[in-house]
PDB file of C-alpha atoms in Angstrom:
ATOM      1  CA  UNK A   1       8.766   0.691  10.087  1.00  0.00           C
ATOM      2  CA  UNK A   2       8.253   4.427  10.945  1.00  0.00           C
ATOM      3  CA  UNK A   3      10.728   4.385  13.832  1.00  0.00           C
ATOM      4  CA  UNK A   4      13.428   2.949  11.457  1.00  0.00           C
ATOM      5  CA  UNK A   5      12.896   5.526   8.703  1.00  0.00           C
ATOM      6  CA  UNK A   6      15.574   8.350   9.059  1.00  0.00           C
ATOM      7  CA  UNK A   7      13.001  11.082   7.969  1.00  0.00           C
ATOM      8  CA  UNK A   8       9.677   9.912   9.398  1.00  0.00           C
ATOM      9  CA  UNK A   9      10.948   9.328  12.995  1.00  0.00           C
ATOM     10  CA  UNK A  10      11.880  12.965  13.343  1.00  0.00           C
ATOM     11  CA  UNK A  11       8.555  14.301  11.804  1.00  0.00           C
ATOM     12  CA  UNK A  12       6.397  16.569  13.899  1.00  0.00           C
ATOM     13  CA  UNK A  13       3.288  14.815  12.707  1.00  0.00           C
ATOM     14  CA  UNK A  14       4.589  11.448  13.966  1.00  0.00           C
ATOM     15  CA  UNK A  15       5.580  12.969  17.408  1.00  0.00           C
ATOM     16  CA  UNK A  16       1.989  14.570  17.399  1.00  0.00           C
ATOM     17  CA  UNK A  17       0.492  11.255  16.642  1.00  0.00           C
ATOM     18  CA  UNK A  18       2.445   9.376  19.488  1.00  0.00           C
ATOM     19  CA  UNK A  19       1.565  12.186  21.973  1.00  0.00           C
ATOM     20  CA  UNK A  20      -2.092  12.463  21.177  1.00  0.00           C
ATOM     21  CA  UNK A  21      -4.792  10.854  23.350  1.00  0.00           C
ATOM     22  CA  UNK A  22      -6.934   9.936  20.491  1.00  0.00           C
ATOM     23  CA  UNK A  23      -7.111   9.924  16.744  1.00  0.00           C
ATOM     24  CA  UNK A  24      -9.531  12.789  16.758  1.00  0.00           C
ATOM     25  CA  UNK A  25      -7.228  14.941  18.915  1.00  0.00           C
ATOM     26  CA  UNK A  26      -4.390  14.153  16.467  1.00  0.00           C
ATOM     27  CA  UNK A  27      -6.492  15.287  13.542  1.00  0.00           C
ATOM     28  CA  UNK A  28      -7.282  18.498  15.327  1.00  0.00           C
ATOM     29  CA  UNK A  29      -3.707  19.130  16.110  1.00  0.00           C
ATOM     30  CA  UNK A  30      -2.283  18.646  12.648  1.00  0.00           C
ATOM     31  CA  UNK A  31      -5.195  20.411  10.790  1.00  0.00           C
ATOM     32  CA  UNK A  32      -4.624  23.718  12.730  1.00  0.00           C
ATOM     33  CA  UNK A  33      -3.249  25.776   9.899  1.00  0.00           C
ATOM     34  CA  UNK A  34      -3.714  29.351   9.304  1.00  0.00           C
ATOM     35  CA  UNK A  35      -6.173  29.978   6.436  1.00  0.00           C
ATOM     36  CA  UNK A  36      -4.929  32.072   3.698  1.00  0.00           C
ATOM     37  CA  UNK A  37      -7.700  33.913   1.940  1.00  0.00           C
ATOM     38  CA  UNK A  38      -6.961  34.861  -1.689  1.00  0.00           C
ATOM     39  CA  UNK A  39      -7.794  38.445  -2.425  1.00  0.00           C
ATOM     40  CA  UNK A  40      -9.374  39.542  -5.631  1.00  0.00           C
ATOM     41  CA  UNK A  41      -6.072  41.097  -6.853  1.00  0.00           C
ATOM     42  CA  UNK A  42      -4.118  37.879  -6.117  1.00  0.00           C
ATOM     43  CA  UNK A  43      -6.769  35.852  -7.872  1.00  0.00           C
ATOM     44  CA  UNK A  44      -6.645  38.048 -10.911  1.00  0.00           C
ATOM     45  CA  UNK A  45      -2.765  37.923 -10.967  1.00  0.00           C
ATOM     46  CA  UNK A  46      -2.769  34.043 -10.608  1.00  0.00           C
ATOM     47  CA  UNK A  47      -5.485  33.716 -13.354  1.00  0.00           C
ATOM     48  CA  UNK A  48      -3.494  36.181 -15.689  1.00  0.00           C
ATOM     49  CA  UNK A  49      -0.342  34.299 -15.280  1.00  0.00           C
ATOM     50  CA  UNK A  50      -2.154  31.032 -15.993  1.00  0.00           C
ATOM     51  CA  UNK A  51      -3.613  32.426 -19.088  1.00  0.00           C
ATOM     52  CA  UNK A  52      -0.415  33.859 -20.355  1.00  0.00           C
ATOM     53  CA  UNK A  53       1.277  30.628 -19.939  1.00  0.00           C
ATOM     54  CA  UNK A  54      -1.538  28.837 -21.841  1.00  0.00           C
ATOM     55  CA  UNK A  55      -1.330  31.471 -24.695  1.00  0.00           C
ATOM     56  CA  UNK A  56       2.407  31.016 -24.841  1.00  0.00           C
ATOM     57  CA  UNK A  57       1.900  27.417 -25.685  1.00  0.00           C
ATOM     58  CA  UNK A  58       1.802  25.635 -22.337  1.00  0.00           C
ATOM     59  CA  UNK A  59       4.809  23.795 -20.950  1.00  0.00           C
ATOM     60  CA  UNK A  60       7.951  23.747 -22.979  1.00  0.00           C
ATOM     61  CA  UNK A  61       8.946  20.528 -24.842  1.00  0.00           C
ATOM     62  CA  UNK A  62      12.356  19.909 -23.107  1.00  0.00           C
ATOM     63  CA  UNK A  63      14.438  16.758 -23.614  1.00  0.00           C
ATOM     64  CA  UNK A  64      14.044  14.113 -21.008  1.00  0.00           C
ATOM     65  CA  UNK A  65      16.831  13.833 -18.537  1.00  0.00           C
ATOM     66  CA  UNK A  66      18.198  10.603 -16.976  1.00  0.00           C
ATOM     67  CA  UNK A  67      16.201  11.328 -13.888  1.00  0.00           C
ATOM     68  CA  UNK A  68      13.003  11.697 -16.114  1.00  0.00           C
ATOM     69  CA  UNK A  69      13.617   8.284 -17.788  1.00  0.00           C
ATOM     70  CA  UNK A  70      14.366   6.718 -14.376  1.00  0.00           C
ATOM     71  CA  UNK A  71      11.177   8.230 -12.952  1.00  0.00           C
ATOM     72  CA  UNK A  72       9.110   6.905 -16.039  1.00  0.00           C
ATOM     73  CA  UNK A  73      10.562   3.273 -15.106  1.00  0.00           C
ATOM     74  CA  UNK A  74       9.607   3.623 -11.476  1.00  0.00           C
ATOM     75  CA  UNK A  75       6.133   4.753 -12.470  1.00  0.00           C
ATOM     76  CA  UNK A  76       5.649   1.824 -14.804  1.00  0.00           C
ATOM     77  CA  UNK A  77       6.936  -0.623 -12.088  1.00  0.00           C
ATOM     78  CA  UNK A  78       4.553   0.715  -9.472  1.00  0.00           C
ATOM     79  CA  UNK A  79       1.616   0.813 -11.842  1.00  0.00           C
ATOM     80  CA  UNK A  80       2.201  -2.891 -12.762  1.00  0.00           C
ATOM     81  CA  UNK A  81       2.963  -3.904  -9.155  1.00  0.00           C
ATOM     82  CA  UNK A  82      -0.124  -2.422  -7.432  1.00  0.00           C
ATOM     83  CA  UNK A  83      -2.678  -4.451  -9.196  1.00  0.00           C
ATOM     84  CA  UNK A  84      -0.714  -7.646  -8.648  1.00  0.00           C
ATOM     85  CA  UNK A  85      -0.584  -6.907  -4.885  1.00  0.00           C
ATOM     86  CA  UNK A  86      -4.245  -6.212  -4.815  1.00  0.00           C
ATOM     87  CA  UNK A  87      -4.867  -9.677  -6.534  1.00  0.00           C
ATOM     88  CA  UNK A  88      -2.514 -11.450  -4.190  1.00  0.00           C
ATOM     89  CA  UNK A  89      -4.296  -9.863  -1.109  1.00  0.00           C
ATOM     90  CA  UNK A  90      -7.814 -10.691  -2.619  1.00  0.00           C
ATOM     91  CA  UNK A  91      -7.012 -14.383  -2.833  1.00  0.00           C
ATOM     92  CA  UNK A  92      -5.022 -14.386   0.382  1.00  0.00           C
ATOM     93  CA  UNK A  93      -7.987 -12.966   2.189  1.00  0.00           C
ATOM     94  CA  UNK A  94     -10.212 -15.484   0.428  1.00  0.00           C
ATOM     95  CA  UNK A  95      -7.954 -18.272   1.708  1.00  0.00           C
ATOM     96  CA  UNK A  96      -8.302 -17.050   5.317  1.00  0.00           C
ATOM     97  CA  UNK A  97     -12.034 -16.863   5.004  1.00  0.00           C
ATOM     98  CA  UNK A  98     -12.068 -20.545   3.608  1.00  0.00           C
ATOM     99  CA  UNK A  99     -10.138 -21.476   6.761  1.00  0.00           C
ATOM    100  CA  UNK A 100     -12.738 -19.835   8.950  1.00  0.00           C
ATOM    101  CA  UNK A 101     -15.490 -21.608   7.016  1.00  0.00           C
ATOM    102  CA  UNK A 102     -13.724 -24.900   7.340  1.00  0.00           C
ATOM    103  CA  UNK A 103     -13.556 -24.224  11.133  1.00  0.00           C
ATOM    104  CA  UNK A 104     -17.402 -23.772  11.300  1.00  0.00           C
ATOM    105  CA  UNK A 105     -17.926 -26.755   9.086  1.00  0.00           C
ATOM    106  CA  UNK A 106     -15.677 -28.942  11.333  1.00  0.00           C
ATOM    107  CA  UNK A 107     -17.611 -27.638  14.408  1.00  0.00           C
ATOM    108  CA  UNK A 108     -20.983 -28.615  12.766  1.00  0.00           C
ATOM    109  CA  UNK A 109     -19.474 -31.958  11.673  1.00  0.00           C
ATOM    110  CA  UNK A 110     -18.220 -32.738  15.087  1.00  0.00           C
ATOM    111  CA  UNK A 111     -21.485 -31.760  16.764  1.00  0.00           C
ATOM    112  CA  UNK A 112     -23.539 -33.919  14.440  1.00  0.00           C
ATOM    113  CA  UNK A 113     -21.242 -36.995  15.198  1.00  0.00           C
ATOM    114  CA  UNK A 114     -21.142 -36.384  18.861  1.00  0.00           C
ATOM    115  CA  UNK A 115     -24.974 -36.257  18.962  1.00  0.00           C
ATOM    116  CA  UNK A 116     -25.082 -39.472  16.812  1.00  0.00           C
ATOM    117  CA  UNK A 117     -22.653 -41.115  19.337  1.00  0.00           C
ATOM    118  CA  UNK A 118     -24.976 -40.302  22.212  1.00  0.00           C
ATOM    119  CA  UNK A 119     -27.822 -41.781  20.286  1.00  0.00           C
ATOM    120  CA  UNK A 120     -25.908 -44.953  19.706  1.00  0.00           C
ATOM    121  CA  UNK A 121     -25.053 -47.637  22.260  1.00  0.00           C
ATOM    122  CA  UNK A 122     -21.795 -49.609  22.694  1.00  0.00           C
ATOM    123  CA  UNK A 123     -18.611 -49.489  20.742  1.00  0.00           C
ATOM    124  CA  UNK A 124     -20.247 -47.663  17.733  1.00  0.00           C
ATOM    125  CA  UNK A 125     -21.643 -44.826  19.943  1.00  0.00           C
ATOM    126  CA  UNK A 126     -18.133 -44.441  21.554  1.00  0.00           C
ATOM    127  CA  UNK A 127     -16.381 -44.362  18.046  1.00  0.00           C
ATOM    128  CA  UNK A 128     -18.780 -41.819  16.686  1.00  0.00           C
ATOM    129  CA  UNK A 129     -18.468 -39.668  19.741  1.00  0.00           C
ATOM    130  CA  UNK A 130     -14.649 -39.768  19.488  1.00  0.00           C
ATOM    131  CA  UNK A 131     -14.813 -38.837  15.886  1.00  0.00           C
ATOM    132  CA  UNK A 132     -17.153 -35.889  16.940  1.00  0.00           C
ATOM    133  CA  UNK A 133     -14.789 -34.689  19.562  1.00  0.00           C
ATOM    134  CA  UNK A 134     -11.790 -34.922  17.128  1.00  0.00           C
ATOM    135  CA  UNK A 135     -13.576 -32.767  14.640  1.00  0.00           C
ATOM    136  CA  UNK A 136     -14.531 -30.402  17.350  1.00  0.00           C
ATOM    137  CA  UNK A 137     -10.883 -29.992  18.426  1.00  0.00           C
ATOM    138  CA  UNK A 138      -9.858 -29.606  14.823  1.00  0.00           C
ATOM    139  CA  UNK A 139     -12.399 -26.862  14.502  1.00  0.00           C
ATOM    140  CA  UNK A 140     -10.760 -24.837  17.249  1.00  0.00           C
ATOM    141  CA  UNK A 141      -7.327 -25.580  15.855  1.00  0.00           C
ATOM    142  CA  UNK A 142      -8.516 -24.458  12.336  1.00  0.00           C
ATOM    143  CA  UNK A 143     -10.009 -21.173  13.796  1.00  0.00           C
ATOM    144  CA  UNK A 144      -6.715 -20.449  15.546  1.00  0.00           C
ATOM    145  CA  UNK A 145      -4.771 -21.096  12.327  1.00  0.00           C
ATOM    146  CA  UNK A 146      -7.087 -18.765  10.349  1.00  0.00           C
ATOM    147  CA  UNK A 147      -6.504 -16.007  12.998  1.00  0.00           C
ATOM    148  CA  UNK A 148      -2.762 -16.607  12.657  1.00  0.00           C
ATOM    149  CA  UNK A 149      -2.930 -16.459   8.856  1.00  0.00           C
ATOM    150  CA  UNK A 150      -4.769 -13.236   9.209  1.00  0.00           C
ATOM    151  CA  UNK A 151      -2.247 -11.650  11.249  1.00  0.00           C
ATOM    152  CA  UNK A 152       0.895 -13.031   9.841  1.00  0.00           C
ATOM    153  CA  UNK A 153      -0.111 -13.357   6.166  1.00  0.00           C
ATOM    154  CA  UNK A 154      -3.243 -11.346   5.202  1.00  0.00           C
ATOM    155  CA  UNK A 155      -2.639  -8.230   7.155  1.00  0.00           C
ATOM    156  CA  UNK A 156       1.104  -7.744   6.022  1.00  0.00           C
ATOM    157  CA  UNK A 157       0.039  -8.122   2.342  1.00  0.00           C
ATOM    158  CA  UNK A 158      -2.798  -5.665   2.850  1.00  0.00           C
ATOM    159  CA  UNK A 159      -0.160  -3.273   4.318  1.00  0.00           C
ATOM    160  CA  UNK A 160       1.814  -3.439   1.169  1.00  0.00           C
ATOM    161  CA  UNK A 161      -1.314  -2.728  -0.917  1.00  0.00           C
ATOM    162  CA  UNK A 162      -1.487   0.499   1.104  1.00  0.00           C
ATOM    163  CA  UNK A 163       2.097   1.156   0.818  1.00  0.00           C
ATOM    164  CA  UNK A 164       1.841   0.761  -3.102  1.00  0.00           C
ATOM    165  CA  UNK A 165      -0.957   3.408  -3.016  1.00  0.00           C
ATOM    166  CA  UNK A 166       1.178   5.798  -0.927  1.00  0.00           C
ATOM    167  CA  UNK A 167       4.155   5.355  -3.459  1.00  0.00           C
ATOM    168  CA  UNK A 168       1.766   6.350  -6.226  1.00  0.00           C
ATOM    169  CA  UNK A 169       0.870   9.465  -4.296  1.00  0.00           C
ATOM    170  CA  UNK A 170       4.605  10.328  -3.949  1.00  0.00           C
ATOM    171  CA  UNK A 171       5.019   9.835  -7.627  1.00  0.00           C
ATOM    172  CA  UNK A 172       2.130  12.200  -8.221  1.00  0.00           C
ATOM    173  CA  UNK A 173       3.851  14.733  -6.102  1.00  0.00           C
ATOM    174  CA  UNK A 174       6.916  14.512  -8.242  1.00  0.00           C
ATOM    175  CA  UNK A 175       4.793  14.873 -11.335  1.00  0.00           C
ATOM    176  CA  UNK A 176       3.074  18.060  -9.903  1.00  0.00           C
ATOM    177  CA  UNK A 177       6.447  19.448  -9.166  1.00  0.00           C
ATOM    178  CA  UNK A 178       7.649  18.743 -12.616  1.00  0.00           C
ATOM    179  CA  UNK A 179       4.536  20.358 -14.144  1.00  0.00           C
ATOM    180  CA  UNK A 180       4.943  23.432 -12.204  1.00  0.00           C
ATOM    181  CA  UNK A 181       8.568  23.717 -13.181  1.00  0.00           C
ATOM    182  CA  UNK A 182       7.820  23.220 -17.015  1.00  0.00           C
ATOM    183  CA  UNK A 183       4.974  25.712 -16.682  1.00  0.00           C
ATOM    184  CA  UNK A 184       7.369  28.164 -15.270  1.00  0.00           C
ATOM    185  CA  UNK A 185       9.865  27.507 -18.056  1.00  0.00           C
ATOM    186  CA  UNK A 186       7.215  28.235 -20.578  1.00  0.00           C
ATOM    187  CA  UNK A 187       6.431  31.544 -18.919  1.00  0.00           C
ATOM    188  CA  UNK A 188      10.157  32.363 -18.691  1.00  0.00           C
ATOM    189  CA  UNK A 189      10.388  31.788 -22.445  1.00  0.00           C
ATOM    190  CA  UNK A 190       7.396  34.062 -23.059  1.00  0.00           C
ATOM    191  CA  UNK A 191       8.864  36.888 -20.828  1.00  0.00           C
ATOM    192  CA  UNK A 192      12.298  36.487 -22.554  1.00  0.00           C
ATOM    193  CA  UNK A 193      10.504  36.799 -26.018  1.00  0.00           C
ATOM    194  CA  UNK A 194       8.738  39.883 -24.727  1.00  0.00           C
ATOM    195  CA  UNK A 195      12.011  41.444 -23.740  1.00  0.00           C
ATOM    196  CA  UNK A 196      13.746  40.544 -27.040  1.00  0.00           C
ATOM    197  CA  UNK A 197      10.734  42.191 -28.947  1.00  0.00           C
ATOM    198  CA  UNK A 198      11.052  45.422 -26.900  1.00  0.00           C
ATOM    199  CA  UNK A 199      14.855  45.410 -27.532  1.00  0.00           C
ATOM    200  CA  UNK A 200      14.559  44.962 -31.162  1.00  0.00           C
ATOM    201  CA  UNK A 201      11.773  47.629 -31.443  1.00  0.00           C
ATOM    202  CA  UNK A 202      14.107  50.376 -30.350  1.00  0.00           C
ATOM    203  CA  UNK A 203      13.668  53.468 -28.310  1.00  0.00           C
ATOM    204  CA  UNK A 204      11.922  55.490 -30.884  1.00  0.00           C
ATOM    205  CA  UNK A 205       8.933  53.329 -31.375  1.00  0.00           C
ATOM    206  CA  UNK A 206       7.301  54.174 -28.028  1.00  0.00           C
ATOM    207  CA  UNK A 207       7.330  57.196 -25.750  1.00  0.00           C
ATOM    208  CA  UNK A 208       7.861  54.985 -22.418  1.00  0.00           C
ATOM    209  CA  UNK A 209      10.131  52.547 -24.182  1.00  0.00           C
ATOM    210  CA  UNK A 210      12.840  52.500 -21.310  1.00  0.00           C
ATOM    211  CA  UNK A 211      10.186  52.022 -18.643  1.00  0.00           C
ATOM    212  CA  UNK A 212       8.538  49.119 -20.569  1.00  0.00           C
ATOM    213  CA  UNK A 213      12.159  47.423 -21.029  1.00  0.00           C
ATOM    214  CA  UNK A 214      12.776  47.888 -17.374  1.00  0.00           C
ATOM    215  CA  UNK A 215       9.423  46.396 -16.428  1.00  0.00           C
ATOM    216  CA  UNK A 216       9.921  43.451 -18.894  1.00  0.00           C
ATOM    217  CA  UNK A 217      13.320  42.813 -17.405  1.00  0.00           C
ATOM    218  CA  UNK A 218      12.001  42.923 -13.921  1.00  0.00           C
ATOM    219  CA  UNK A 219       9.238  40.384 -14.760  1.00  0.00           C
ATOM    220  CA  UNK A 220      11.851  38.133 -16.359  1.00  0.00           C
ATOM    221  CA  UNK A 221      14.069  38.216 -13.289  1.00  0.00           C
ATOM    222  CA  UNK A 222      11.107  37.438 -11.140  1.00  0.00           C
ATOM    223  CA  UNK A 223       9.970  34.446 -13.175  1.00  0.00           C
ATOM    224  CA  UNK A 224      13.517  33.255 -13.581  1.00  0.00           C
ATOM    225  CA  UNK A 225      13.940  33.183  -9.758  1.00  0.00           C
ATOM    226  CA  UNK A 226      10.634  31.105  -9.678  1.00  0.00           C
ATOM    227  CA  UNK A 227      12.052  28.745 -12.198  1.00  0.00           C
ATOM    228  CA  UNK A 228      15.277  28.205 -10.169  1.00  0.00           C
ATOM    229  CA  UNK A 229      13.133  27.730  -7.045  1.00  0.00           C
ATOM    230  CA  UNK A 230      10.816  25.179  -8.812  1.00  0.00           C
ATOM    231  CA  UNK A 231      13.854  23.363 -10.158  1.00  0.00           C
ATOM    232  CA  UNK A 232      15.398  23.026  -6.734  1.00  0.00           C
ATOM    233  CA  UNK A 233      12.060  21.705  -5.269  1.00  0.00           C
ATOM    234  CA  UNK A 234      11.703  19.281  -8.181  1.00  0.00           C
ATOM    235  CA  UNK A 235      15.203  17.949  -7.687  1.00  0.00           C
ATOM    236  CA  UNK A 236      14.680  17.511  -3.966  1.00  0.00           C
ATOM    237  CA  UNK A 237      11.340  15.630  -4.446  1.00  0.00           C
ATOM    238  CA  UNK A 238      12.980  13.545  -7.222  1.00  0.00           C
ATOM    239  CA  UNK A 239      15.810  12.391  -5.002  1.00  0.00           C
ATOM    240  CA  UNK A 240      13.566  11.682  -2.214  1.00  0.00           C
ATOM    241  CA  UNK A 241      11.272   9.593  -4.373  1.00  0.00           C
ATOM    242  CA  UNK A 242      14.269   7.597  -5.818  1.00  0.00           C
ATOM    243  CA  UNK A 243      15.487   6.957  -2.211  1.00  0.00           C
ATOM    244  CA  UNK A 244      12.142   5.914  -1.080  1.00  0.00           C
ATOM    245  CA  UNK A 245      11.676   3.613  -4.072  1.00  0.00           C
ATOM    246  CA  UNK A 246      14.836   1.846  -3.275  1.00  0.00           C
ATOM    247  CA  UNK A 247      13.956   1.531   0.309  1.00  0.00           C
ATOM    248  CA  UNK A 248      10.564   0.162  -0.604  1.00  0.00           C
ATOM    249  CA  UNK A 249      12.210  -2.482  -2.869  1.00  0.00           C
ATOM    250  CA  UNK A 250      14.754  -3.650  -0.308  1.00  0.00           C
ATOM    251  CA  UNK A 251      12.160  -3.857   2.551  1.00  0.00           C
ATOM    252  CA  UNK A 252       9.715  -5.546   0.348  1.00  0.00           C
ATOM    253  CA  UNK A 253      12.208  -8.259  -0.534  1.00  0.00           C
ATOM    254  CA  UNK A 254      12.971  -8.998   3.227  1.00  0.00           C
ATOM    255  CA  UNK A 255       9.217  -8.704   4.232  1.00  0.00           C
ATOM    256  CA  UNK A 256       7.955 -10.922   1.474  1.00  0.00           C
ATOM    257  CA  UNK A 257      10.540 -13.558   2.197  1.00  0.00           C
ATOM    258  CA  UNK A 258       9.546 -13.519   5.878  1.00  0.00           C
ATOM    259  CA  UNK A 259       5.871 -13.568   5.181  1.00  0.00           C
ATOM    260  CA  UNK A 260       5.908 -16.380   2.777  1.00  0.00           C
ATOM    261  CA  UNK A 261       8.303 -18.512   4.848  1.00  0.00           C
ATOM    262  CA  UNK A 262       6.136 -18.035   7.963  1.00  0.00           C
ATOM    263  CA  UNK A 263       3.022 -19.017   6.035  1.00  0.00           C
ATOM    264  CA  UNK A 264       4.656 -22.196   4.709  1.00  0.00           C
ATOM    265  CA  UNK A 265       5.863 -23.142   8.004  1.00  0.00           C
ATOM    266  CA  UNK A 266       2.444 -22.472   9.485  1.00  0.00           C
ATOM    267  CA  UNK A 267       0.819 -24.746   6.844  1.00  0.00           C
ATOM    268  CA  UNK A 268       3.416 -27.538   7.626  1.00  0.00           C
ATOM    269  CA  UNK A 269       2.767 -27.349  11.381  1.00  0.00           C
ATOM    270  CA  UNK A 270      -1.042 -27.039  11.002  1.00  0.00           C
ATOM    271  CA  UNK A 271      -1.255 -30.111   8.557  1.00  0.00           C
ATOM    272  CA  UNK A 272       0.790 -32.232  10.859  1.00  0.00           C
ATOM    273  CA  UNK A 273      -1.591 -31.422  13.815  1.00  0.00           C
ATOM    274  CA  UNK A 274      -4.523 -32.279  11.526  1.00  0.00           C
ATOM    275  CA  UNK A 275      -2.931 -35.586  10.521  1.00  0.00           C
ATOM    276  CA  UNK A 276      -2.002 -36.486  14.020  1.00  0.00           C
ATOM    277  CA  UNK A 277      -5.596 -35.866  15.316  1.00  0.00           C
ATOM    278  CA  UNK A 278      -7.155 -38.010  12.590  1.00  0.00           C
ATOM    279  CA  UNK A 279      -4.734 -40.759  13.232  1.00  0.00           C
ATOM    280  CA  UNK A 280      -5.739 -40.979  16.896  1.00  0.00           C
ATOM    281  CA  UNK A 281      -9.319 -41.759  15.795  1.00  0.00           C
ATOM    282  CA  UNK A 282      -8.422 -44.299  13.203  1.00  0.00           C
ATOM    283  CA  UNK A 283      -7.527 -47.281  15.563  1.00  0.00           C
ATOM    284  CA  UNK A 284     -10.966 -46.905  17.250  1.00  0.00           C
ATOM    285  CA  UNK A 285     -12.711 -47.010  13.922  1.00  0.00           C
ATOM    286  CA  UNK A 286     -10.755 -49.856  12.749  1.00  0.00           C
ATOM    287  CA  UNK A 287     -11.530 -51.857  16.053  1.00  0.00           C
ATOM    288  CA  UNK A 288     -15.276 -51.785  15.301  1.00  0.00           C
ATOM    289  CA  UNK A 289     -16.478 -55.480  14.864  1.00  0.00           C
ATOM    290  CA  UNK A 290     -19.845 -56.319  13.307  1.00  0.00           C
ATOM    291  CA  UNK A 291     -22.063 -58.169  15.744  1.00  0.00           C
ATOM    292  CA  UNK A 292     -23.167 -60.526  13.006  1.00  0.00           C
ATOM    293  CA  UNK A 293     -19.602 -61.785  12.597  1.00  0.00           C
ATOM    294  CA  UNK A 294     -19.032 -65.177  14.144  1.00  0.00           C
ATOM    295  CA  UNK A 295     -15.886 -66.215  16.063  1.00  0.00           C
ATOM    296  CA  UNK A 296     -14.377 -67.697  12.836  1.00  0.00           C
ATOM    297  CA  UNK A 297     -14.663 -64.390  11.202  1.00  0.00           C
ATOM    298  CA  UNK A 298     -17.236 -65.337   8.642  1.00  0.00           C
ATOM    299  CA  UNK A 299     -20.046 -62.965   8.279  1.00  0.00           C
ATOM    300  CA  UNK A 300     -23.716 -64.206   8.455  1.00  0.00           C
ATOM    301  CA  UNK A 301     -22.664 -67.714   9.393  1.00  0.00           C
ATOM    302  CA  UNK A 302     -25.550 -70.228   9.722  1.00  0.00           C
TER     303      UNK A 302
END
């Protein structure tokens, strides 16, 4: 899946993972990032900007675009899909566990009848032993079937539960980018309003009016540049999210078709093997004749 992804296959993290000798080594390589300590001045500047944004009224109420509406639909889709995938995996896993319990039950059943056959003499003992051996063989067959169901049915669905959680994380990234963009828009509106107030006040109202206007204009230009950068980042993330959602839907269709088809085929083959095994025992059981039956076939003849 990763090798077929146009972006992930060229990621440095993927390359580091493939070249690492162990998971611990990979974590150590990818976590080596220079630590940036925030100075008191930087902290005060960031806190002041955040406070100014909140005083200005928080994020602006801008009309929703087509991308926003589409994003809301995607978010609703994933939020409704994830619990259903979790429920499917829960019951799928339970089905696999039931198969393993059945394998153990067949083993115990077969052992009991094998011991019963050893305790009995003659045809009845042979029939009970054959029944026990059949159940024992079916125990191994059922255990193998449970392992196959785990590998080809349970684990692929569990992978999609994980994928759905990762998709939600990607949606959260887009939400964070949009919140940052809207917060900067609010700050831009605040700076613009401050510039307008200074221009309306006129030069005679303050001794350093021109310096204040220049400083306000500079702050407006700076925050406007941040708005443009935030808008570009948000657009890039939005496009990537939509691309990955479409990829997710297409791959899910193909994968679930294969998963369910494989499971149905496995069930057909497994149940056929079970039926054939029981049919082999049936003639032996049907051939048992009561010793109290006479040659004429009348029971308890006197």
